[in-house]
Every structure is written in structure tokens, then in C-alpha cells.
Tab-separated table of C-alpha atoms in Angstrom:
chain	number	residue	atom	x	y	z
C	4	UNK	CA	0.000	0.000	0.000
C	5	UNK	CA	1.395	3.394	-1.003
C	6	UNK	CA	2.430	5.712	1.765
C	7	UNK	CA	1.373	8.639	-0.371
C	8	UNK	CA	-2.353	7.824	-0.391
C	9	UNK	CA	-4.459	10.784	0.585
C	10	UNK	CA	-7.835	11.065	2.228
C	11	UNK	CA	-10.235	12.567	-0.307
C	12	UNK	CA	-13.723	13.321	0.980
C	13	UNK	CA	-16.765	13.586	-1.227
C	14	UNK	CA	-18.824	16.610	-1.689
C	15	UNK	CA	-17.663	16.535	-4.828
C	16	UNK	CA	-14.333	15.451	-4.451
C	17	UNK	CA	-12.622	12.150	-5.234
C	18	UNK	CA	-12.137	9.274	-2.819
C	19	UNK	CA	-8.777	7.859	-1.758
C	20	UNK	CA	-8.233	4.488	-0.094
C	21	UNK	CA	-6.473	4.139	3.211
C	22	UNK	CA	-6.732	0.713	4.909
C	23	UNK	CA	-9.156	-2.185	4.681
C	24	UNK	CA	-12.025	-2.249	7.158
C	25	UNK	CA	-13.767	-5.594	6.877
C	26	UNK	CA	-17.545	-5.513	7.085
C	27	UNK	CA	-18.937	-8.302	9.233
C	28	UNK	CA	-21.871	-10.100	7.614
C	29	UNK	CA	-23.499	-13.386	8.459
C	30	UNK	CA	-24.307	-15.904	5.703
C	31	UNK	CA	-27.974	-15.812	4.673
C	32	UNK	CA	-30.249	-18.358	6.334
C	33	UNK	CA	-31.457	-21.311	4.334
C	34	UNK	CA	-34.170	-20.481	1.855
C	35	UNK	CA	-33.077	-16.912	1.130
C	36	UNK	CA	-30.749	-17.721	-1.774
C	37	UNK	CA	-32.299	-18.425	-5.148
C	38	UNK	CA	-30.759	-19.342	-8.470
C	39	UNK	CA	-30.960	-16.943	-11.389
C	40	UNK	CA	-29.400	-18.780	-14.290
C	41	UNK	CA	-26.308	-20.229	-12.649
C	42	UNK	CA	-25.565	-17.406	-10.200
C	43	UNK	CA	-26.936	-17.376	-6.643
C	44	UNK	CA	-28.930	-14.256	-5.757
C	45	UNK	CA	-29.739	-13.238	-2.172
C	46	UNK	CA	-33.279	-11.860	-1.955
C	47	UNK	CA	-32.872	-10.436	1.547
C	48	UNK	CA	-32.273	-6.713	1.977
C	49	UNK	CA	-28.724	-6.098	3.155
C	50	UNK	CA	-28.502	-4.970	6.766
C	51	UNK	CA	-25.482	-2.905	7.665
C	52	UNK	CA	-24.030	-1.334	10.758
C	53	UNK	CA	-21.655	1.432	9.797
C	54	UNK	CA	-18.779	2.213	12.134
C	55	UNK	CA	-19.489	5.611	13.642
C	56	UNK	CA	-16.836	8.321	13.746
C	57	UNK	CA	-16.141	10.158	16.965
C	58	UNK	CA	-16.903	13.868	16.701
C	59	UNK	CA	-15.822	17.053	18.450
C	60	UNK	CA	-15.351	20.763	17.765
C	61	UNK	CA	-12.033	22.565	17.846
C	62	UNK	CA	-11.892	25.868	19.696
C	63	UNK	CA	-11.930	27.822	16.423
C	64	UNK	CA	-15.180	26.176	15.308
C	65	UNK	CA	-13.844	23.472	12.980
C	66	UNK	CA	-15.976	20.337	13.256
C	67	UNK	CA	-13.778	17.262	13.743
C	68	UNK	CA	-14.682	13.697	12.700
C	69	UNK	CA	-12.350	10.801	13.476
C	70	UNK	CA	-12.660	7.187	12.343
C	71	UNK	CA	-10.065	4.990	14.031
C	72	UNK	CA	-8.194	2.144	12.342
C	73	UNK	CA	-4.958	1.167	14.055
C	74	UNK	CA	-3.889	-1.710	11.805
C	75	UNK	CA	-1.566	0.468	9.720
C	76	UNK	CA	0.536	3.301	11.244
C	77	UNK	CA	-0.856	5.970	8.949
C	78	UNK	CA	-3.263	8.890	9.237
C	79	UNK	CA	-5.149	10.621	6.432
C	80	UNK	CA	-7.050	13.864	6.796
C	81	UNK	CA	-9.038	16.346	4.777
C	82	UNK	CA	-10.197	19.801	5.719
C	83	UNK	CA	-13.203	21.156	3.802
C	84	UNK	CA	-13.569	24.926	4.028
C	85	UNK	CA	-16.975	26.188	2.999
C	86	UNK	CA	-16.839	29.572	1.310
C	87	UNK	CA	-13.371	29.110	-0.229
C	88	UNK	CA	-14.386	27.210	-3.371
C	89	UNK	CA	-14.866	28.498	-6.894
C	90	UNK	CA	-18.584	29.020	-6.309
C	91	UNK	CA	-17.553	32.263	-4.589
C	92	UNK	CA	-15.165	33.538	-7.260
C	93	UNK	CA	-15.502	37.277	-7.968
C	94	UNK	CA	-17.179	37.942	-11.331
C	95	UNK	CA	-14.105	39.661	-12.759
C	96	UNK	CA	-11.707	36.787	-11.968
C	97	UNK	CA	-13.523	33.460	-12.455
C	98	UNK	CA	-11.134	30.775	-11.272
C	99	UNK	CA	-9.584	32.844	-8.466
C	100	UNK	CA	-10.390	30.206	-5.831
C	101	UNK	CA	-8.584	27.567	-7.865
C	102	UNK	CA	-5.656	29.906	-8.521
C	103	UNK	CA	-5.422	30.605	-4.786
C	104	UNK	CA	-5.516	26.932	-3.806
C	105	UNK	CA	-2.890	25.955	-6.360
C	106	UNK	CA	-0.503	28.728	-5.351
C	107	UNK	CA	-0.875	28.082	-1.618
C	108	UNK	CA	1.060	24.876	-2.200
C	109	UNK	CA	3.840	26.770	-4.021
C	110	UNK	CA	5.504	28.257	-0.980
C	111	UNK	CA	4.960	29.905	2.411
C	112	UNK	CA	6.616	32.798	4.188
C	113	UNK	CA	9.070	30.311	5.746
C	114	UNK	CA	9.209	27.449	3.219
C	115	UNK	CA	9.805	27.735	-0.533
C	116	UNK	CA	7.978	25.324	-2.820
C	117	UNK	CA	11.016	23.097	-3.364
C	118	UNK	CA	11.571	22.750	0.389
C	119	UNK	CA	7.945	21.700	0.943
C	120	UNK	CA	8.196	19.010	-1.737
C	121	UNK	CA	11.551	17.743	-0.463
C	122	UNK	CA	10.373	17.498	3.136
C	123	UNK	CA	7.153	15.707	2.195
C	124	UNK	CA	9.058	13.215	0.043
C	125	UNK	CA	11.512	12.572	2.863
C	126	UNK	CA	8.641	11.876	5.261
C	127	UNK	CA	6.670	9.781	2.742
C	128	UNK	CA	3.803	12.221	3.275
C	129	UNK	CA	1.540	14.382	1.124
C	130	UNK	CA	-0.296	17.693	1.382
C	131	UNK	CA	-2.522	19.073	-1.379
C	132	UNK	CA	-4.836	22.065	-1.711
C	133	UNK	CA	-7.681	22.294	-4.214
C	134	UNK	CA	-10.810	24.280	-5.031
C	135	UNK	CA	-13.221	23.307	-7.790
C	136	UNK	CA	-14.538	25.949	-10.179
C	137	UNK	CA	-18.130	25.510	-9.016
C	138	UNK	CA	-17.629	23.948	-5.583
C	139	UNK	CA	-18.539	25.833	-2.405
C	140	UNK	CA	-15.549	24.170	-0.719
C	141	UNK	CA	-11.779	24.382	-0.824
C	142	UNK	CA	-9.971	21.279	0.427
C	143	UNK	CA	-6.694	20.795	2.233
C	144	UNK	CA	-5.765	17.107	2.246
C	145	UNK	CA	-2.862	15.182	3.657
C	146	UNK	CA	-1.496	11.817	4.710
C	147	UNK	CA	1.347	10.858	6.990
C	148	UNK	CA	2.888	7.991	8.860
C	149	UNK	CA	1.800	8.233	12.484
C	150	UNK	CA	5.337	8.915	13.707
C	151	UNK	CA	5.644	11.998	11.475
C	152	UNK	CA	2.125	13.356	11.920
C	153	UNK	CA	2.986	16.386	14.061
C	154	UNK	CA	5.657	17.474	11.577
C	155	UNK	CA	3.278	17.097	8.638
C	156	UNK	CA	0.528	18.975	10.484
C	157	UNK	CA	2.918	21.846	11.150
C	158	UNK	CA	3.697	22.001	7.426
C	159	UNK	CA	-0.003	21.806	6.588
C	160	UNK	CA	-0.822	24.679	8.933
C	161	UNK	CA	1.977	26.742	7.401
C	162	UNK	CA	0.594	26.132	3.900
C	163	UNK	CA	-2.934	26.935	5.071
C	164	UNK	CA	-2.145	30.088	7.029
C	165	UNK	CA	1.023	31.591	5.561
C	166	UNK	CA	1.108	31.287	1.762
C	167	UNK	CA	3.654	33.667	0.263
C	168	UNK	CA	2.131	34.146	-3.212
C	169	UNK	CA	5.430	35.383	-4.613
C	170	UNK	CA	5.450	37.178	-7.952
C	171	UNK	CA	7.900	34.576	-9.246
C	172	UNK	CA	5.573	31.659	-8.453
C	173	UNK	CA	2.581	33.544	-9.855
C	174	UNK	CA	4.411	34.121	-13.142
C	175	UNK	CA	5.377	30.449	-13.401
C	176	UNK	CA	1.815	29.398	-12.607
C	177	UNK	CA	0.403	31.695	-15.292
C	178	UNK	CA	2.781	30.255	-17.888
C	179	UNK	CA	1.803	26.665	-17.063
C	180	UNK	CA	-1.897	27.436	-16.957
C	181	UNK	CA	-1.919	29.339	-20.258
C	182	UNK	CA	-0.448	26.294	-21.985
C	183	UNK	CA	-3.158	24.101	-20.446
C	184	UNK	CA	-5.923	26.478	-21.542
C	185	UNK	CA	-4.659	26.363	-25.120
C	186	UNK	CA	-4.277	22.581	-25.104
C	187	UNK	CA	-7.748	21.805	-23.755
C	188	UNK	CA	-9.439	23.595	-26.660
C	189	UNK	CA	-8.223	20.818	-28.950
C	190	UNK	CA	-10.070	18.245	-26.820
C	191	UNK	CA	-13.596	17.609	-28.191
C	192	UNK	CA	-14.733	16.145	-24.885
C	193	UNK	CA	-13.840	19.378	-23.111
C	194	UNK	CA	-15.654	21.450	-25.747
C	195	UNK	CA	-18.802	19.353	-25.328
C	196	UNK	CA	-18.788	19.693	-21.539
C	197	UNK	CA	-18.130	23.432	-21.793
C	198	UNK	CA	-21.190	24.047	-23.981
C	199	UNK	CA	-23.405	21.686	-22.000
C	200	UNK	CA	-22.581	23.342	-18.672
C	201	UNK	CA	-23.201	26.799	-20.112
C	202	UNK	CA	-26.544	25.699	-21.505
C	203	UNK	CA	-27.701	23.988	-18.314
C	204	UNK	CA	-26.446	26.541	-15.793
C	205	UNK	CA	-26.418	29.892	-17.607
C	206	UNK	CA	-24.753	32.535	-15.398
C	207	UNK	CA	-24.570	30.211	-12.381
C	208	UNK	CA	-21.068	29.335	-11.072
C	209	UNK	CA	-21.665	25.710	-12.078
C	210	UNK	CA	-21.492	26.793	-15.717
C	211	UNK	CA	-17.721	27.211	-15.432
C	212	UNK	CA	-15.543	24.291	-16.475
C	213	UNK	CA	-12.269	26.175	-16.907
C	214	UNK	CA	-10.720	29.521	-16.070
C	215	UNK	CA	-10.390	31.931	-18.960
C	216	UNK	CA	-7.280	33.592	-20.404
C	217	UNK	CA	-8.765	36.947	-19.378
C	218	UNK	CA	-9.120	35.780	-15.769
C	219	UNK	CA	-5.535	34.592	-15.795
C	220	UNK	CA	-4.404	37.972	-17.126
C	221	UNK	CA	-6.357	39.714	-14.348
C	222	UNK	CA	-4.762	37.602	-11.615
C	223	UNK	CA	-2.597	39.633	-9.221
C	224	UNK	CA	-0.881	38.964	-5.934
C	225	UNK	CA	-3.280	41.370	-4.206
C	226	UNK	CA	-6.264	39.389	-5.508
C	227	UNK	CA	-4.786	36.151	-4.141
C	228	UNK	CA	-3.966	37.661	-0.750
C	229	UNK	CA	-7.430	39.193	-0.392
C	230	UNK	CA	-9.295	36.039	-1.427
C	231	UNK	CA	-7.245	33.968	1.017
C	232	UNK	CA	-7.837	36.454	3.834
C	233	UNK	CA	-11.581	36.706	3.263
C	234	UNK	CA	-12.450	33.088	2.476
C	235	UNK	CA	-10.065	30.749	4.301
C	236	UNK	CA	-11.908	30.840	7.623
C	237	UNK	CA	-12.598	28.012	10.093
C	238	UNK	CA	-16.150	29.060	10.934
C	239	UNK	CA	-17.878	26.602	8.575
C	240	UNK	CA	-15.203	23.951	8.059
C	241	UNK	CA	-15.162	20.221	8.704
C	242	UNK	CA	-12.025	18.158	9.330
C	243	UNK	CA	-12.260	14.436	8.544
C	244	UNK	CA	-9.520	12.164	9.889
C	245	UNK	CA	-9.107	8.419	9.396
C	246	UNK	CA	-6.437	5.981	10.507
C	247	UNK	CA	-4.097	5.342	13.404
C	248	UNK	CA	-5.338	8.015	15.791
C	249	UNK	CA	-7.937	8.476	18.536
C	250	UNK	CA	-10.390	11.340	18.880
C	251	UNK	CA	-8.454	12.666	21.891
C	252	UNK	CA	-5.143	12.558	20.027
C	253	UNK	CA	-6.658	14.165	16.954
C	254	UNK	CA	-8.250	16.930	18.972
C	255	UNK	CA	-4.984	17.664	20.775
C	256	UNK	CA	-2.779	17.538	17.673
C	257	UNK	CA	-5.006	19.503	15.315
C	258	UNK	CA	-5.831	22.035	18.032
C	259	UNK	CA	-2.118	22.690	18.439
C	260	UNK	CA	-1.395	22.779	14.707
C	261	UNK	CA	-4.284	25.148	13.932
C	262	UNK	CA	-3.952	27.387	16.982
C	263	UNK	CA	-3.162	30.354	14.747
C	264	UNK	CA	-6.316	29.932	12.636
C	265	UNK	CA	-8.911	32.219	14.179
C	266	UNK	CA	-12.656	32.521	13.711
C	267	UNK	CA	-13.962	35.062	11.261
C	268	UNK	CA	-17.439	35.098	12.856
C	269	UNK	CA	-19.120	34.953	9.462
C	270	UNK	CA	-22.516	33.609	8.443
C	271	UNK	CA	-22.601	30.372	6.467
C	272	UNK	CA	-21.912	31.222	2.801
C	273	UNK	CA	-25.086	30.803	0.777
C	274	UNK	CA	-25.707	28.893	-2.435
C	275	UNK	CA	-28.543	29.333	-4.926
C	276	UNK	CA	-30.151	27.248	-7.640
C	277	UNK	CA	-29.465	28.080	-11.293
C	278	UNK	CA	-32.222	29.684	-13.323
C	279	UNK	CA	-34.709	27.188	-14.719
C	280	UNK	CA	-33.948	26.171	-18.293
C	281	UNK	CA	-37.079	26.161	-20.418
C	282	UNK	CA	-37.231	24.615	-23.853
C	283	UNK	CA	-34.980	22.288	-25.796
C	284	UNK	CA	-31.648	23.441	-27.219
C	285	UNK	CA	-29.506	21.836	-29.919
C	286	UNK	CA	-25.901	23.057	-30.054
C	287	UNK	CA	-23.039	22.113	-32.340
C	288	UNK	CA	-19.363	22.914	-31.903
C	289	UNK	CA	-17.806	22.787	-35.346
C	290	UNK	CA	-14.575	20.799	-35.752
C	291	UNK	CA	-13.979	20.455	-39.506
C	292	UNK	CA	-12.521	17.097	-40.470
C	293	UNK	CA	-13.294	15.436	-37.141
C	294	UNK	CA	-13.634	11.654	-37.453
C	295	UNK	CA	-15.914	11.391	-34.434
C	296	UNK	CA	-18.784	13.227	-32.796
C	297	UNK	CA	-18.886	13.838	-29.051
C	298	UNK	CA	-22.451	13.920	-27.766
C	299	UNK	CA	-23.985	15.033	-24.482
C	300	UNK	CA	-27.720	14.918	-23.843
C	301	UNK	CA	-29.184	16.043	-20.533
C	302	UNK	CA	-31.437	18.205	-18.399
C	303	UNK	CA	-31.447	20.161	-15.192
C	304	UNK	CA	-32.204	17.791	-12.335
C	305	UNK	CA	-32.209	18.094	-8.534
C	306	UNK	CA	-30.296	19.156	-5.458
C	307	UNK	CA	-28.830	16.441	-3.201
C	308	UNK	CA	-31.565	16.729	-0.564
C	309	UNK	CA	-34.457	16.344	-3.013
C	310	UNK	CA	-36.859	13.513	-2.034
C	311	UNK	CA	-36.562	12.143	-5.591
C	312	UNK	CA	-32.821	11.536	-5.224
C	313	UNK	CA	-32.923	7.788	-4.502
C	314	UNK	CA	-35.442	7.056	-7.250
C	315	UNK	CA	-33.448	9.086	-9.767
C	316	UNK	CA	-30.254	7.236	-8.813
C	317	UNK	CA	-32.022	3.942	-9.511
C	318	UNK	CA	-33.445	5.225	-12.812
C	319	UNK	CA	-29.991	6.363	-13.877
C	320	UNK	CA	-28.557	2.971	-12.913
C	321	UNK	CA	-31.020	1.207	-15.187
C	322	UNK	CA	-30.473	3.590	-18.070
C	323	UNK	CA	-26.801	4.389	-18.184
C	324	UNK	CA	-24.658	3.618	-15.149
C	325	UNK	CA	-22.421	0.597	-15.580
C	326	UNK	CA	-21.883	-2.242	-18.063
C	327	UNK	CA	-25.307	-3.781	-17.421
C	328	UNK	CA	-27.153	-0.555	-18.236
C	329	UNK	CA	-29.359	-0.112	-21.283
C	330	UNK	CA	-27.134	2.465	-22.956
C	331	UNK	CA	-24.035	0.308	-22.603
C	332	UNK	CA	-25.717	-2.903	-23.736
C	333	UNK	CA	-27.562	-1.357	-26.678
C	334	UNK	CA	-25.280	1.367	-28.044
C	335	UNK	CA	-21.949	-0.284	-27.305
C	336	UNK	CA	-22.472	-4.032	-27.178
C	337	UNK	CA	-25.281	-4.488	-29.712
C	338	UNK	CA	-24.764	-1.598	-32.133
C	339	UNK	CA	-21.044	-0.967	-31.704
C	340	UNK	CA	-21.464	2.787	-32.042
C	341	UNK	CA	-18.966	3.632	-29.316
C	342	UNK	CA	-16.364	2.242	-26.954
C	343	UNK	CA	-17.909	4.052	-24.035
C	344	UNK	CA	-21.332	5.423	-23.180
C	345	UNK	CA	-22.948	6.231	-19.872
C	346	UNK	CA	-25.055	8.596	-17.842
C	347	UNK	CA	-24.713	10.290	-14.492
C	348	UNK	CA	-26.471	12.458	-11.941
C	349	UNK	CA	-24.821	15.512	-10.379
C	350	UNK	CA	-26.709	16.682	-7.283
C	351	UNK	CA	-25.163	19.395	-5.118
C	352	UNK	CA	-26.195	22.008	-2.557
C	353	UNK	CA	-27.849	23.598	-5.576
C	354	UNK	CA	-29.914	22.032	-8.382
C	355	UNK	CA	-27.614	19.935	-10.559
C	356	UNK	CA	-28.000	18.030	-13.800
C	357	UNK	CA	-28.492	14.626	-15.347
C	358	UNK	CA	-26.627	13.793	-18.538
C	359	UNK	CA	-25.744	10.966	-20.913
C	360	UNK	CA	-22.644	11.133	-23.077
C	361	UNK	CA	-20.690	9.216	-25.699
C	362	UNK	CA	-18.262	9.653	-28.586
C	363	UNK	CA	-19.195	7.958	-31.870
C	364	UNK	CA	-17.832	7.711	-35.388
C	365	UNK	CA	-18.979	10.620	-37.529
C	366	UNK	CA	-20.802	8.349	-39.967
C	367	UNK	CA	-23.047	6.878	-37.236
C	368	UNK	CA	-23.904	10.161	-35.502
C	369	UNK	CA	-27.505	10.110	-36.753
C	370	UNK	CA	-28.482	6.552	-35.712
C	371	UNK	CA	-26.480	6.717	-32.474
C	372	UNK	CA	-28.187	9.913	-31.339
C	373	UNK	CA	-31.570	8.565	-32.426
C	374	UNK	CA	-31.054	5.377	-30.414
C	375	UNK	CA	-29.805	7.306	-27.381
C	376	UNK	CA	-32.903	9.486	-27.330
C	377	UNK	CA	-35.087	6.427	-27.885
C	378	UNK	CA	-33.629	4.723	-24.808
C	379	UNK	CA	-34.399	7.841	-22.781
C	380	UNK	CA	-37.935	7.907	-24.211
C	381	UNK	CA	-38.528	4.286	-23.226
C	382	UNK	CA	-37.574	5.078	-19.632
C	383	UNK	CA	-40.412	7.588	-19.591
C	384	UNK	CA	-43.009	5.549	-21.448
C	385	UNK	CA	-42.394	1.880	-20.610
C	386	UNK	CA	-42.282	0.517	-17.034
C	387	UNK	CA	-38.956	-1.106	-16.154
C	388	UNK	CA	-39.368	-4.908	-15.880
C	389	UNK	CA	-39.229	-6.236	-12.317
C	390	UNK	CA	-36.093	-8.327	-12.834
C	391	UNK	CA	-34.158	-5.471	-14.454
C	392	UNK	CA	-35.149	-3.153	-11.621
C	393	UNK	CA	-34.149	-5.717	-8.999
C	394	UNK	CA	-30.748	-6.195	-10.645
C	395	UNK	CA	-30.117	-2.444	-10.707
C	396	UNK	CA	-31.045	-2.004	-7.055
C	397	UNK	CA	-28.949	-5.006	-6.031
C	398	UNK	CA	-25.967	-3.580	-7.887
C	399	UNK	CA	-26.296	-0.220	-6.133
C	400	UNK	CA	-26.535	-1.784	-2.693
C	401	UNK	CA	-23.674	-4.193	-3.372
C	402	UNK	CA	-21.430	-1.367	-4.547
C	403	UNK	CA	-22.318	0.579	-1.422
C	404	UNK	CA	-21.437	-2.388	0.778
C	405	UNK	CA	-18.101	-2.879	-0.978
C	406	UNK	CA	-17.273	0.800	-0.528
C	407	UNK	CA	-17.426	0.291	3.230
C	408	UNK	CA	-14.344	-1.912	3.145
C	409	UNK	CA	-12.128	1.110	3.747
C	410	UNK	CA	-12.533	3.709	6.477
C	411	UNK	CA	-12.177	6.627	4.095
C	412	UNK	CA	-15.384	5.718	2.269
C	413	UNK	CA	-17.201	5.328	5.580
C	414	UNK	CA	-15.953	8.699	6.754
C	415	UNK	CA	-16.902	10.258	3.424
C	416	UNK	CA	-20.473	9.175	4.049
C	417	UNK	CA	-20.571	11.002	7.366
C	418	UNK	CA	-19.069	14.136	5.855
C	419	UNK	CA	-21.874	13.977	3.290
C	420	UNK	CA	-24.348	13.942	6.194
C	421	UNK	CA	-22.695	17.058	7.590
C	422	UNK	CA	-22.586	18.943	4.294
C	423	UNK	CA	-26.184	18.246	3.295
C	424	UNK	CA	-27.674	18.003	6.806
C	425	UNK	CA	-29.082	14.542	6.099
C	426	UNK	CA	-30.724	12.395	8.817
C	427	UNK	CA	-28.344	10.630	11.209
C	428	UNK	CA	-29.521	7.178	10.054
C	429	UNK	CA	-29.323	8.064	6.347
C	430	UNK	CA	-26.628	5.525	5.467
C	431	UNK	CA	-27.833	2.836	7.883
C	432	UNK	CA	-31.150	2.809	6.028
C	433	UNK	CA	-29.693	3.208	2.527
C	434	UNK	CA	-30.231	-0.447	1.439
C	435	UNK	CA	-33.832	-0.395	2.649
C	436	UNK	CA	-34.566	2.878	0.851
C	437	UNK	CA	-33.099	1.642	-2.423
C	438	UNK	CA	-34.965	-1.649	-2.162
C	439	UNK	CA	-38.222	0.253	-1.601
C	440	UNK	CA	-37.968	2.023	-4.982
C	441	UNK	CA	-40.683	0.691	-7.293
C	442	UNK	CA	-41.176	0.527	-11.036
C	443	UNK	CA	-43.703	3.335	-10.677
C	444	UNK	CA	-41.133	5.473	-8.835
C	445	UNK	CA	-38.592	5.008	-11.620
C	446	UNK	CA	-41.077	5.862	-14.350
C	447	UNK	CA	-42.319	8.889	-12.423
C	448	UNK	CA	-38.855	10.450	-12.050
C	449	UNK	CA	-37.955	9.570	-15.646
C	450	UNK	CA	-41.046	11.410	-16.849
C	451	UNK	CA	-40.235	14.344	-14.585
C	452	UNK	CA	-36.492	14.762	-15.210
C	453	UNK	CA	-35.885	13.176	-18.636
C	454	UNK	CA	-38.432	15.480	-20.288
C	455	UNK	CA	-37.884	15.832	-24.076
C	456	UNK	CA	-39.092	19.437	-24.136
C	457	UNK	CA	-36.295	20.437	-21.712
C	458	UNK	CA	-33.536	18.255	-23.174
C	459	UNK	CA	-30.260	19.990	-23.978
C	460	UNK	CA	-28.346	18.356	-26.839
C	461	UNK	CA	-24.696	19.167	-27.520
C	462	UNK	CA	-22.564	17.757	-30.331
C	463	UNK	CA	-18.923	18.397	-31.200
C	464	UNK	CA	-17.932	17.279	-34.679
C	465	UNK	CA	-17.713	17.979	-38.387
C	466	UNK	CA	-20.552	20.442	-38.999
C	467	UNK	CA	-20.785	19.629	-42.703
C	468	UNK	CA	-21.515	15.992	-41.922
C	469	UNK	CA	-23.548	16.041	-38.698
C	470	UNK	CA	-25.710	19.166	-39.023
C	471	UNK	CA	-28.445	17.347	-41.018
C	472	UNK	CA	-28.884	14.812	-38.206
C	473	UNK	CA	-29.093	17.546	-35.588
C	474	UNK	CA	-31.614	19.583	-37.587
C	475	UNK	CA	-34.097	16.730	-37.190
C	476	UNK	CA	-34.195	17.642	-33.489
C	477	UNK	CA	-34.645	21.401	-33.822
C	478	UNK	CA	-32.880	24.610	-34.751
C	479	UNK	CA	-29.125	24.192	-34.452
C	480	UNK	CA	-26.911	26.826	-32.829
C	481	UNK	CA	-23.340	26.463	-34.075
C	482	UNK	CA	-20.145	27.560	-32.305
C	483	UNK	CA	-16.456	27.442	-33.081
C	484	UNK	CA	-13.817	25.787	-30.874
C	485	UNK	CA	-13.341	29.051	-28.970
C	486	UNK	CA	-17.001	29.020	-27.954
C	487	UNK	CA	-17.974	31.884	-30.251
C	488	UNK	CA	-21.243	31.695	-32.242
C	489	UNK	CA	-20.959	31.000	-35.959
C	490	UNK	CA	-23.460	33.063	-37.913
C	491	UNK	CA	-24.750	31.257	-41.056
């Protein structure tokens, strides 16, 4: 197991494995296992008992969660700071939160960037800082062997509280980032996501998928210093810790490390839903000579706390999540249109989106898009067969159970409770709630959220070859690779 693994907590953020935490389950009693083909299937609803983290508050208001696992001498942690993510970027510098997070790691008032990297390598430790373009949160993550934890926490606190933001590092960062901004515009997948997010979210922060060259040009040291001062506050932060440490040790060590981080006495930063999208839109990003077409089809959906969340997760599982889904089996396995196709639900503190996406050969753009929309239509119009629904629900619950084999995933679940203010027994009852979803529930949410009159359709490809197929779906708005409208 790598010593460099880092605790990554959801809320939008990626998961990282720490150590195995075996889930204790008893074999099913006789009579509960049936045969489906040649594979045994357990008809009983999975009962789970999640390990509970210990919780406390630091004196500066940071909420602490600790999940102990002493089998490996390692500790992983992640600090989520609400109000420091890209959601709160100033309008004139979109991307400032991400710029700030990236440059915090590039040196402090006492440690240059090279020294930080050398010391972390020597200790087999890691510290990272990140802030998504549309996330309400910035994250400071780290991992360390238990014996070096105090040293790593001191470095983490220095990075968090004393970034230097030198003009030299800012200039280097701008040079690197400009090259990335140029490169990504040659990626058709990026261009498709860019147009889809703009169409779904309008002027909302979630519409941003990349900083702009203009924002990079506007970036100054003063802007970085001011954003850090105003937004990196402990008032509405949560600190998740997993590994070889007790709650008492964690409270003592993090209290000492963060003693210089003082409350700002601010109200919880607010979030708002994007404006409702009415009507269907068909957009094309022209890439002359492209041998494939990248497609995204989707709609605005729900926030994470919406009562329809579980049913929509199940509907998405049936339609496009995983190799047993309809989109994968039909468009990839049967028709061979694409190597990869799938769908997903993004539900945040604000109303998110549902989308299906794939890349297909240019010459099959028309039938592939027709079949994709037909699969979505069938979800609305035809009840899902009982066996298919049962398989989808079983897969979701099984994946959930497997995710509990490491303490990071368990802790992530509790951080999710904290972020979204979900009921305390939310994860304990997850299998029962998923099992309770009916065919009628799935059809109801499909009719509500997969509505054809609100479907946003984005294609990136050779306009001369794919425009006729898109015109069958409505008026086509065409853009170039820079995102600028092309007037016929």
C-alpha cells in the first residue's frame, strides 16, 4: 500500500483508499438464496451497521470527525472549508479560488515550494490544496505515517495560514496554466462539456468548467492575498480524519497545529439554484474534419436533498450507469457505435444536472443519437421490468457495501451527512430505501427529469456531416472551438 495515499472526501471530491475495514456479515439463512441462471442471488435486503466516527469541535469552530483504524501506522485527513471554493469567485476573476488553492502549495513565508516538496518526500507524506470551479468548498488534504504526523501537520498549517504568493511563483503558474488552456481547446470532450454546462447553468457558477485567459491575465498577488484572507476561515469547516489516531489525540494535535487559525465570525456562505432552463436546445461545436462526434444529452435535475434523489439514482442505474445498463448494452455491445457510453447524476447544494454522453464515429452520428434518445424515451413511457429493476437495485446496494471496506469511504459518508444536513440514520437505512424504490417510482422520475421538451443536446464534430442529423431535433446553434457563435 502506497504511503502517499491521501484522504479525499466527497462533496464533490474524489475518494482515496487508506486501509481495509472488513464488514462483518453473516451468511444468509437457508431459503433466502435463489438461483438466477447459474448465479446465486440473495433476496434479503442487506442490513449494515456502519462504524461511527467520533466527533468534536475545535476551539476555532472546525468540526472534527475521526474514524479509528490502528492496523496500519498511517493517518489521512481532509479539511473542507466552505466559502473558499470556486462558487464564490468574484465575477471579474472566475477561477480565483482555484488559482489561490494551487498557489498556496507553491511556498509559504518560511518554506519555498522546493523545500515543501523535499520534506514531504523525505517523510513519505503528502499535502494538497484544491478548489473546484463551481464547488462551495476548498480542500486541504494530507497523509502521513503516524510517527511523522505532528511534523506534517505543522507544514499543513503553514501552507494553510502563511502562503507567500510570490510574484515569481505567480508568473510560473500563469505560464503553465496558459499552456493548459490552449491545449484543452483541442479536446472535443472538453468542448462538449463546456457548452453543456453553459446551456444547463447559464450565469450560475456551475457553468464554469475552466478559467479563462482573461481571468488569468487579471490575476494579481493582491487578488490572491485578499481572497485567502476573506475566504479561508474556520467558521464553517469540517475536518475528517481516518487511521491510526484516537479522537483525543486528533483533537490535541489539530488544536495545536491550527492554533493560529482564528474565527472570522461569518454567516454560512449561501448557495442558490441556477435559473430554470425552459425549452430544448440543440448546439453544435464545429470541428472540420473530425472523425468522431462527441455527444452530451441532458437536463437540469435536482439538489442532493431532493426527495426524488434515490429514485433518480435507480433510474440512472437502469439507463446508463455501468456495463449492465441499457445504454451500454444497446449502443456499445449491440450496435457498436462507441467504446464508451454512460449517464450520471450531479446533485449538489444547488440544483444539478443529469446527462448521458458518448463519442461515436462521424458516420453513425444520426443513428447513435436517435437510439440514445429512444432509450431515454422508453424510460419515460415503458415501465422497467421487475427483474431489471431488482438487478439495478442489487448492484447499487452491493457497490455501497463494498465501498465500506475502507474507512475513508465510511468517513466520506458522514461528511456527506454534515454537508447536506441529512438524517443521522441516512446511510444505515440506505439499502432499505433503495430496495423500496418501485417501477412506478422510476417511471415517475424519468417522466419528470428526462423530459424531451427540456432536453439539452450538444454535439462536437464535423458540422458539414452532422448538421443534417441535428436539424431533425430542432434549430441548431453552431459555435467554433473558442465558444464563439458562428453566424450562417
